[in-house]
XYZ file of C-alpha atoms in Angstrom:
547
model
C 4.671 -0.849 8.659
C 8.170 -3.097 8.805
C 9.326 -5.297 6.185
C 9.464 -8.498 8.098
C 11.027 -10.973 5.569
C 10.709 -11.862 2.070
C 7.367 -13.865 2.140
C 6.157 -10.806 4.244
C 7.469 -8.589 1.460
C 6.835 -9.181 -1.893
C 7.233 -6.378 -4.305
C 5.674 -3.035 -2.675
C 4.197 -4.492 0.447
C 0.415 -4.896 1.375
C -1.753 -1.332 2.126
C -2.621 -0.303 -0.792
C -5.589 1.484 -2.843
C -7.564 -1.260 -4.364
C -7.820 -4.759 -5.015
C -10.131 -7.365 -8.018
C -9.716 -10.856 -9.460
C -9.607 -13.582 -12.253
C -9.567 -12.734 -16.122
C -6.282 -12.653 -18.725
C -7.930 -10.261 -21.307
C -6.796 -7.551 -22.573
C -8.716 -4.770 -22.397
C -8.415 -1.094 -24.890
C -5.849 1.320 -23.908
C -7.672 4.280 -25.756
C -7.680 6.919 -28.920
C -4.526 8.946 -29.266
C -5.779 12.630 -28.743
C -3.853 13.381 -32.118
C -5.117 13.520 -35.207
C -3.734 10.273 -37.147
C -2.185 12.261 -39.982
C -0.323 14.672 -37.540
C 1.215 11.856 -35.747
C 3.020 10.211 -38.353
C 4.246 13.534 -39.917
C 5.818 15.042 -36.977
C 6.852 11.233 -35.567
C 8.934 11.171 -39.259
C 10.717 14.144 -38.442
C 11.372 13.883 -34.933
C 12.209 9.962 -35.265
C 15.124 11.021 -37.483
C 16.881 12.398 -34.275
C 17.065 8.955 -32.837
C 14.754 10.382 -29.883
C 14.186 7.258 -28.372
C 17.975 7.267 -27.777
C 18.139 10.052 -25.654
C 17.546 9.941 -21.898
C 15.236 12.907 -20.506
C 18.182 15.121 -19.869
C 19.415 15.280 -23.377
C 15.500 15.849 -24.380
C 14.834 18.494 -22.423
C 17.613 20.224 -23.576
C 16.736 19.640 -27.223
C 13.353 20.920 -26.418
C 14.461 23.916 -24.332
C 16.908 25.644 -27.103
C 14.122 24.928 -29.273
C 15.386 22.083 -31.736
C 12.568 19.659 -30.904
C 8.745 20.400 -30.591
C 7.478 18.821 -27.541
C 3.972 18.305 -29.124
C 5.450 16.409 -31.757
C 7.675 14.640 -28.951
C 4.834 13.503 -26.752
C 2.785 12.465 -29.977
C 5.727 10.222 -31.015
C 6.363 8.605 -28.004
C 2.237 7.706 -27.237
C 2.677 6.565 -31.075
C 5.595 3.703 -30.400
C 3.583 3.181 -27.057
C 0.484 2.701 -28.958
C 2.258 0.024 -31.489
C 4.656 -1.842 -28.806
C 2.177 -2.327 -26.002
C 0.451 -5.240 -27.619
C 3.664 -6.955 -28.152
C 5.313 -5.983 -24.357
C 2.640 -5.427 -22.709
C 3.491 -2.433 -20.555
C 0.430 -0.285 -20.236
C -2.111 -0.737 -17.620
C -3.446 2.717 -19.665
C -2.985 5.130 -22.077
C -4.592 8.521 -21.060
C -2.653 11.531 -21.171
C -0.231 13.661 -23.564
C -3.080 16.059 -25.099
C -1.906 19.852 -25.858
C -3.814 20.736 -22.031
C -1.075 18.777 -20.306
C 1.669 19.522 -22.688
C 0.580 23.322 -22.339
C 0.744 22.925 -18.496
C 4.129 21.209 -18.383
C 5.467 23.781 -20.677
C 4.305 26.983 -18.470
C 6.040 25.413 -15.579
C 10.053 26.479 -14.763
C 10.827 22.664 -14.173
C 13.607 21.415 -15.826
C 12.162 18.684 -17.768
C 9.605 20.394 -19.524
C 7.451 18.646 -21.880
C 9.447 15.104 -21.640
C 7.278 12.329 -21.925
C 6.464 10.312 -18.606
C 4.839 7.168 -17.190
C 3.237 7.159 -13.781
C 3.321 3.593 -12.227
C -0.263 2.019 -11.499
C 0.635 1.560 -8.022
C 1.311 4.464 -4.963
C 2.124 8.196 -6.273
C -0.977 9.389 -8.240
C -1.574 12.772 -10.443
C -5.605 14.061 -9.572
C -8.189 13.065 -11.994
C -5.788 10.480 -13.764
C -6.942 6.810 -13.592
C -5.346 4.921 -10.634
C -6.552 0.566 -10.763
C -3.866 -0.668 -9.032
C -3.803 -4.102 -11.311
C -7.407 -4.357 -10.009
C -10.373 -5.343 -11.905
C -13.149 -3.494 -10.008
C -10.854 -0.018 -10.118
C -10.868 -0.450 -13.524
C -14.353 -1.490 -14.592
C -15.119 1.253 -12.439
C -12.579 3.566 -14.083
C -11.448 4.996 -10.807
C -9.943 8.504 -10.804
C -7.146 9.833 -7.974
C -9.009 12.726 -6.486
C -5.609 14.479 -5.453
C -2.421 14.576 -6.255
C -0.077 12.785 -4.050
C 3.054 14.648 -3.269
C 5.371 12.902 -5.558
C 2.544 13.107 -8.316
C 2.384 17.266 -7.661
C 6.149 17.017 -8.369
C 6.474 15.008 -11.279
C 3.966 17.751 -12.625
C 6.393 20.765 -11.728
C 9.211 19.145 -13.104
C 7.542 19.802 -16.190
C 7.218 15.799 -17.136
C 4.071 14.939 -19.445
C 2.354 11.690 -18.311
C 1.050 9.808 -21.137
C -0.296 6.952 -19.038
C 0.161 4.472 -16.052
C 2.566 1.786 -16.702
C 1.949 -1.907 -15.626
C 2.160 -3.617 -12.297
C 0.874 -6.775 -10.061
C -2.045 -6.259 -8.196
C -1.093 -3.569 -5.409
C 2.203 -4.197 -6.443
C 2.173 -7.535 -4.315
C 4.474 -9.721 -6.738
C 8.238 -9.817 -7.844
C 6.861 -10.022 -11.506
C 4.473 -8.306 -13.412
C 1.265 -10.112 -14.541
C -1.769 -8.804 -13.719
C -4.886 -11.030 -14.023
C -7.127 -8.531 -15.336
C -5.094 -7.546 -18.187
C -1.763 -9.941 -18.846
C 1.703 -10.068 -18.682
C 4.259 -7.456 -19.109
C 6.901 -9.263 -21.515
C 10.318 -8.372 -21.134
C 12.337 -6.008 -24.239
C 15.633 -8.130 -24.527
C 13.357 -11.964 -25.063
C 9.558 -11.525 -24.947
C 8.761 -14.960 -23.350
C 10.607 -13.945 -20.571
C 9.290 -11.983 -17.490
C 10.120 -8.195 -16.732
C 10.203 -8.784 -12.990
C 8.600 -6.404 -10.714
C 6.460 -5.002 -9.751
C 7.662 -1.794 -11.307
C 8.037 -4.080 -14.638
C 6.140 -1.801 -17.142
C 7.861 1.370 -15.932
C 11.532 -0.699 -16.538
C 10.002 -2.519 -19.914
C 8.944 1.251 -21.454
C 12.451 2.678 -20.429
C 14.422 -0.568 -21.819
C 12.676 -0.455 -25.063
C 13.101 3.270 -25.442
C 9.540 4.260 -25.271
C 9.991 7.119 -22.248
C 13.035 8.117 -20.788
C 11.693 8.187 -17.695
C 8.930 6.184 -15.625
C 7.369 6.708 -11.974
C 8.731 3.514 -9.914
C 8.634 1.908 -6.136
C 10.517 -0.554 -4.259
C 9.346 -2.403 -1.491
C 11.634 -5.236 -1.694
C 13.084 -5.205 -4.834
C 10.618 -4.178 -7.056
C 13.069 -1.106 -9.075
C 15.624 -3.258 -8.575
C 14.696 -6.852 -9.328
C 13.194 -5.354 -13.447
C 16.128 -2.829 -13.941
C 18.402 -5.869 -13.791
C 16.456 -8.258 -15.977
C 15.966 -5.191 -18.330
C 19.418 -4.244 -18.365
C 18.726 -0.891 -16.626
C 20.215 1.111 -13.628
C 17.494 0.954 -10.714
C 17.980 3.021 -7.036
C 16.331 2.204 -4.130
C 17.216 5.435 -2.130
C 17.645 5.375 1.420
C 14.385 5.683 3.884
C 12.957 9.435 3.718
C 15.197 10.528 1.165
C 12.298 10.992 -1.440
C 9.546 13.459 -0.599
C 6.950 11.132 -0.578
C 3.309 10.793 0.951
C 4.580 8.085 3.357
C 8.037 10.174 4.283
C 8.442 9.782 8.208
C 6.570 6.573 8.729
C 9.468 4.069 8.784
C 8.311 2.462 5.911
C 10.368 -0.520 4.125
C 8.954 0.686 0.548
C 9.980 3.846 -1.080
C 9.039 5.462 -4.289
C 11.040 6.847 -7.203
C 11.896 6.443 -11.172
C 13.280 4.556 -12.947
C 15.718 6.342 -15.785
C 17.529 5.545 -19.046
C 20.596 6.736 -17.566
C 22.615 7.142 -14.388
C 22.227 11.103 -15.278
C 19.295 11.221 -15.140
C 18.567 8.720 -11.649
C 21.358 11.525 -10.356
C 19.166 14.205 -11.382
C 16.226 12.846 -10.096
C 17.478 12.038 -6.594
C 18.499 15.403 -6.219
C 15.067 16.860 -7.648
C 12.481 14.465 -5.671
C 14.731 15.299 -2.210
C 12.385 17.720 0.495
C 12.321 21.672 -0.333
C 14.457 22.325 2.379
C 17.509 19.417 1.347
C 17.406 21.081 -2.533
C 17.561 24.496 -0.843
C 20.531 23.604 1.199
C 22.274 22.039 -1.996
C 20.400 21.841 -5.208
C 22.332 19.096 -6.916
C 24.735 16.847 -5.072
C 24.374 13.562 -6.784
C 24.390 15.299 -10.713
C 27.559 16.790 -9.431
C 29.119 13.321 -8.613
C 28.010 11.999 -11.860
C 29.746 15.199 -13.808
C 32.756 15.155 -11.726
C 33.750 11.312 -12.461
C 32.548 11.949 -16.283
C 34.836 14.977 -16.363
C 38.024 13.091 -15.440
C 37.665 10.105 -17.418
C 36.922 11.827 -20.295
C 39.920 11.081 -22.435
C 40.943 8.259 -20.360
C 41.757 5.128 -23.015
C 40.448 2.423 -20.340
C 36.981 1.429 -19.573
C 38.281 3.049 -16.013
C 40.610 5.962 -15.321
C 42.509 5.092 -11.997
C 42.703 8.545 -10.784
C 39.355 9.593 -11.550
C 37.524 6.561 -10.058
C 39.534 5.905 -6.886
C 38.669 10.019 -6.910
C 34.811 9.115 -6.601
C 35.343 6.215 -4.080
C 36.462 8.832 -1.626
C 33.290 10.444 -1.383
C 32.018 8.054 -0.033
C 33.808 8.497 3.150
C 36.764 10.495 3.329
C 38.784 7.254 3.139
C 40.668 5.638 1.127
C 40.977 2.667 -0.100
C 37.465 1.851 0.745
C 36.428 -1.069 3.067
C 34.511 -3.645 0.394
C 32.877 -7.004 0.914
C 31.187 -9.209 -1.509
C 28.660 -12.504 -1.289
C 27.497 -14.587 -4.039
C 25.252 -17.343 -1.387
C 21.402 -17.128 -1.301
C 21.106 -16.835 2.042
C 17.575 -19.123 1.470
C 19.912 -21.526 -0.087
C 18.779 -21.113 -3.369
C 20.613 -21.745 -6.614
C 22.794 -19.039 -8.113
C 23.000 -18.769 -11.837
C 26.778 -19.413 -12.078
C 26.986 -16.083 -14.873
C 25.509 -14.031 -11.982
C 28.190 -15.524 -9.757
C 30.967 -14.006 -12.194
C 29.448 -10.659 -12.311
C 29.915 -10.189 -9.007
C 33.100 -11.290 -8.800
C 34.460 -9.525 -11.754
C 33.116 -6.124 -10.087
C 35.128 -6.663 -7.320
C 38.136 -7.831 -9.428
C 38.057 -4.139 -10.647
C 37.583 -2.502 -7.405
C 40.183 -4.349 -6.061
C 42.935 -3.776 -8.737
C 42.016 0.220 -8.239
C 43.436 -0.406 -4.631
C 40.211 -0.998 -2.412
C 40.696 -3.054 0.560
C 37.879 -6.171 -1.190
C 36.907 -9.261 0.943
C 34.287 -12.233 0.819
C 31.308 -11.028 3.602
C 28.216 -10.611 4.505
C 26.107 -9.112 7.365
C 24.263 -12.375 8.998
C 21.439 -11.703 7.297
C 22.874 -12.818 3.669
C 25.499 -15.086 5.458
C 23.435 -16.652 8.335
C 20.966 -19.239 7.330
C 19.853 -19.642 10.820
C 19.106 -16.287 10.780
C 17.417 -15.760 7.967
C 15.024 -18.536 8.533
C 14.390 -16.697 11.675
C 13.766 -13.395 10.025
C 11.294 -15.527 7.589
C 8.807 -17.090 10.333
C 8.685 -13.504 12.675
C 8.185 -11.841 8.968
C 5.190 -14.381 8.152
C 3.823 -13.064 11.423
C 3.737 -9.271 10.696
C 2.968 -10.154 6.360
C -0.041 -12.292 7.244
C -1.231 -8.779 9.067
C -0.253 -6.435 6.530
C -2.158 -8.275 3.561
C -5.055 -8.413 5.805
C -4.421 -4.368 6.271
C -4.473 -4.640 2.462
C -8.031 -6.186 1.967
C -9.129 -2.994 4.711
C -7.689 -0.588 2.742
C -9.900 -2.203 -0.021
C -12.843 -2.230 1.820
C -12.861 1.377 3.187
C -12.154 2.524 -1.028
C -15.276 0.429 -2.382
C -17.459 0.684 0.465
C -18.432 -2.637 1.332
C -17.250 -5.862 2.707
C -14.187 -7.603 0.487
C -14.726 -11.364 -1.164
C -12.535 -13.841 -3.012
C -14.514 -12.488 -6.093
C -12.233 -9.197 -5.311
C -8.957 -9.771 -5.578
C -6.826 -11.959 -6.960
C -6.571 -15.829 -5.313
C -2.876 -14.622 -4.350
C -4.075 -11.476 -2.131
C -6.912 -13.582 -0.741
C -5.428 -17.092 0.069
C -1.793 -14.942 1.359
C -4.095 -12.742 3.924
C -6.528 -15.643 5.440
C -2.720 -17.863 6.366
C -3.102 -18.929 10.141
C -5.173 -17.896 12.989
C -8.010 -15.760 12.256
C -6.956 -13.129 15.253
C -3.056 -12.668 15.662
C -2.306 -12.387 18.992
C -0.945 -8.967 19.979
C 2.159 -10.659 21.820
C 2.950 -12.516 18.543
C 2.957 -9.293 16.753
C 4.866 -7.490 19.583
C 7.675 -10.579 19.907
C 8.255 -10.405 15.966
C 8.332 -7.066 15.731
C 10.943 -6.423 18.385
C 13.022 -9.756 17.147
C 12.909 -7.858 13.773
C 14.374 -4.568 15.067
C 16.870 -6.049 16.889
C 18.207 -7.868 13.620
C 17.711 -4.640 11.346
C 20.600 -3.005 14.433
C 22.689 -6.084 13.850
C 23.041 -5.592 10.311
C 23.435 -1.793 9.879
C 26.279 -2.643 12.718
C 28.145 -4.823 9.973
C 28.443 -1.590 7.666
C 30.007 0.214 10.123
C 32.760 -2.005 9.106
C 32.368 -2.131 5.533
C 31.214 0.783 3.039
C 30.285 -0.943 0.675
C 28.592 -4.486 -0.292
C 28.495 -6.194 -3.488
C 26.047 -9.030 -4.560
C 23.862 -10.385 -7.281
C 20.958 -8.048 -8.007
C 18.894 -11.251 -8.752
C 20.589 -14.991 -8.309
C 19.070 -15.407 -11.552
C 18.659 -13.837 -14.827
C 15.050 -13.589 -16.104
C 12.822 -16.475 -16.170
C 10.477 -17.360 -18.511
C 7.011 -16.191 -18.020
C 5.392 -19.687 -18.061
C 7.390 -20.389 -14.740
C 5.164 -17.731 -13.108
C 1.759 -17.874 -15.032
C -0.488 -16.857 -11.826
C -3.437 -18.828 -13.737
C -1.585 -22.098 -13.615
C 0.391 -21.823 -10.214
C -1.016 -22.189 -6.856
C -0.815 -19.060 -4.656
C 2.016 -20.575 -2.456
C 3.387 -22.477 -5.052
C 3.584 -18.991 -6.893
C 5.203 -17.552 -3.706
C 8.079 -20.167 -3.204
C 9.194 -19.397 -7.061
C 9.130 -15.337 -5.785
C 10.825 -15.908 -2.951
C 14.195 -16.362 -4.080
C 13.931 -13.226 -6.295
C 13.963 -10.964 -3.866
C 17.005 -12.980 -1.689
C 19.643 -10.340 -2.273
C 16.853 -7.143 -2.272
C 14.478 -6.972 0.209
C 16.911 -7.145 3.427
C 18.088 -3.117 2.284
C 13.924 -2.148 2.292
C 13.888 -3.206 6.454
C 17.054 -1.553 7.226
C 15.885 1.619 4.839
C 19.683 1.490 3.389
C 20.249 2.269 -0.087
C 20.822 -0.153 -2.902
C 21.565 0.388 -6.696
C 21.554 -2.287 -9.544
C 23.932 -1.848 -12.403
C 23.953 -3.382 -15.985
C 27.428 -4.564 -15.831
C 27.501 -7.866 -17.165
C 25.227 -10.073 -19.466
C 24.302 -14.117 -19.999
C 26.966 -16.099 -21.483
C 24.361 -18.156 -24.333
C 21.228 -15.500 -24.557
C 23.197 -12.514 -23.966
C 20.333 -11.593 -21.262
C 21.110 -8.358 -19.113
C 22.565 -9.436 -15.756
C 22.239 -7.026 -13.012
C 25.368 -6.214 -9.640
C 23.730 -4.717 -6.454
C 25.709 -1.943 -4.416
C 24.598 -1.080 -0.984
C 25.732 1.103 1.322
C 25.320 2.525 4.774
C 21.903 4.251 5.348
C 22.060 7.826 3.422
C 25.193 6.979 1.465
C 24.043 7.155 -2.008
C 26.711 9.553 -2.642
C 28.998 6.587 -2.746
C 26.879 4.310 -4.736
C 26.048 7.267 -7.180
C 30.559 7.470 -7.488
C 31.101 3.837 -7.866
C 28.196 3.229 -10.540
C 29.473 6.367 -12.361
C 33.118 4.866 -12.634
C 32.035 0.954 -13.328
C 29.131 2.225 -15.788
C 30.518 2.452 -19.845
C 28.701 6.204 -19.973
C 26.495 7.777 -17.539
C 24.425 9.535 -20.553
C 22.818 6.474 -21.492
C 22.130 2.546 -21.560
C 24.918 0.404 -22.348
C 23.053 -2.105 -24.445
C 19.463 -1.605 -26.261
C 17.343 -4.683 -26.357
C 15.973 -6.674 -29.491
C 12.991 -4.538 -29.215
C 13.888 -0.885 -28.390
C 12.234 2.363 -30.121
């Protein structure tokens, strides 16, 4: 399946597990396995370490030379998710983190044993663990995975406790997180405002220091778009990088975490890689982030000159490095002028380290020709996939699929235009589309690097996208700009990063940068963020409500 454009793409892309309908209640996450006394004794003790602080490296470590019980750990954490959730809403469950799976995690070798863990509600799943998919039927019906995916199977040997499955749109089909069936996940740093998504209760839990580490996907922005409104870091790694289920199939969407730190997003790159890439080196990207740490320790700026332009190399043997930057919507929507600065301040820095840094874009960004193009041939393979969806949904339950379903977005989205699309249609789209995706990746044989707004906007309040008071395509047009600067880097399977480098001006909201690179060059990105970012052990702001 190809990411067409971005009303063929919104936040994982259609063919997925499941599907339901109307309804904003909330409905009961579930007991904590833990005796009530035993919780707030051991959370006292533990919470005097500032837990929530740490990312998953530092609590692994903690828990591996024996300073911090992981039972008491994994009862704390489903504790603060237990009290928060009502107020954020991040949880699509709560169902995991007894002594079984904190037993299992801790007889594995992986190296982050008993850290606490959120699977996302949408793609990887973990065998007998609840999987709804933002759906109401899944979840009346309390469906259970009946295998582990691959990624699930390795988020289990890497020793990571899942406590639950965080948040998303239904089948992951938005660029913000409000599910019908349960609510709205409510942002960390202002709660009327929206998370983004649709990995936005994976990035709300990690914001407000809840897990360290969640399960997260990104089929056209959806790590990206809620890391930057959360003030996180958020990879999308190149296509096939990740050991997934769908590795091989030229998919736009990819799956991965998000992480409290760029240590740990290093770590995990390297860790969620095939077998055979960890056999040939076990930890590329963790050595990138400890090399530029190492020399700029001591250094009395915000960047050491030596140690960054040092990094920048990596990327391609080169120096200085070839860098371009765009601030336009290429749909020719507004940009919020304090997202405008961020970019341009990044490459401010860049270019007074020495880096060759010029105003471009491939003509996908810098085209609007083009991209209006790329939008109708997109509509033509998107009106296809979310029909693909409402199969996928069919073949799960075992009967025909109604409005009464899914959600009036799914529904309305997959019966646009003719009932049959003709297979010339499909075949004239689909080989415009590929010829565009070898036009762009062209450009960045010219440039190594491109810098842009992660979002044109910072986050919006949640009223603006309230799916029970907007129209379907009404809802759509407000999405669509959201995912202007993301999406493009899910066709062309190139990677993309988002960095907390710069906040709002009057609400001192989290404003995220976007770095892409050529296809399988996160080894640069990985070397720029760790130079730009104010520590690579942590976040550099914590939100109103955090812990």
């Amino acid at each position: 399946m190809r990411s067409g454009g971005p009303r063929a793409a919104l936040g994982e892309r259609p063919n997925f597990d499941t599907g339901t309908r109307l309804g904003a209640t909330f409905l009961p996450i579930g007991p904590s396995p833990f005796p009530a006394r035993t919780v707030r004794s051991r959370t006292r003790s533990l919470l005097s370490t500032d837990w929530f602080e740490q990312d998953a490296t530092d609590q692994a470590a903690a828990i591996a030379r024996g300073e911090a019980d992981p039972r008491a750990l994994i009862a704390a954490a489903r504790e603060r998710l237990e009290q928060l959730d009502p107020k954020l809403g991040i949880l699509s469950v709560l169902s995991g983190g007894d002594d079984a799976a904190i037993a299992f995690a801790l007889a594995t070798d992986g190296p982050f044993r008993g850290v606490p863990f959120l699977m996302k509600d949408v793609g990887a799943r973990q065998a007998g663990r609840p999987y709804y998919a933002g759906n109401r039927a899944l979840r009346e019906a309390d469906h259970r995975a009946d295998a582990d995916t691959p990624l699930g199977a390795r988020f289990r040997e890497l020793g990571l406790v899942t406590l639950g499955n965080s948040r998303s749109p239904e089948f992951g089909l938005q660029s913000n997180t409000w599910p019908l069936v349960q609510g709205p996940t409510r942002n960390p740093w202002d709660t009327s405002r929206a998370t983004g998504g649709s990995s936005g209760g994976a990035c709300a839990a990690v914001a407000a220091g809840l897990v360290p580490v969640a399960h997260a996907s990104d089929g056209a922005g959806s790590i990206r778009i809620p890391a930057a409104w959360c003030g996180l870091v958020g990879l999308k790694p190149s296509r096939d990088r990740i050991d997934w289920r769908h590795r091989g199939k030229q998919r736009p969407d990819v799956e991965f975490v998000v992480a409290r730190s760029l240590r740990d997003t290093a770590r995990f790159l390297d860790l969620l890689r095939p077998a055979a890439c960890r056999a040939a080196d076990a930890a590329p990207y963790a050595r990138i982030v400890d090399a530029v740490a190492g020399m700029r320790a001591g250094a009395t700026g915000a960047l050491e000159e030596g140690a960054a332009r040092s990094a920048f190399a990596s990327m391609g043997g080169r120096e200085p490095l070839r860098i371009a930057y765009w601030t336009r919507s290429p749909g020719g929507s507004a940009v919020h002028l304090d997202c405008r600065r961020a970019v341009e301040a990044t490459a401010e820095r860049l270019a007074r380290l020495g880096h060759a840094v010029v105003e471009a874009a491939p003509p996908g960004l810098a085209d609007t020709a083009e991209y209006a193009d790329r939008s109708l041939h997109g509509a033509v393979l998107g009106i296809r996939d979310y029909r693909d969806c409402l199969g996928d949904l069919a073949a799960r339950i075992g009967r025909p699929v109604g409005p009464e379903d899914v959600e009036p977005f799914l529904w309305q989205l997959a019966h646009l235009g003719a009932e049959e699309i003709a297979p010339e249609a499909l075949a004239r789209s689909a080989d415009w589309l590929a010829g565009w995706e070898r036009r762009t990746l062209a450009w960045f044989e010219r440039f190594d690097v491109l810098i842009t707004p992660t979002v044109g906007c910072p986050a919006p309040f949640l009223d603006d996208l309230d799916p029970r008071v907007h129209e379907p395509l009404e809802l759509l047009e407000k999405m669509v700009p959201h995912m202007a600067f993301t999406e493009i880097w899910n066709a062309t399977g190139q990677p993309a990063i988002s960095l907390p480098l710069a906040e709002t001006r009057e609400e001192g909201l989290p404003i995220g940068v976007q770095l892409v690179g050529a296809p399988g060059r996160e080894d640069g990105l990985i070397a720029l963020a760790a130079a730009l970012m104010p520590t690579p052990t942590g976040q550099p702001r914590t939100p109103p409500t955090h812990g």
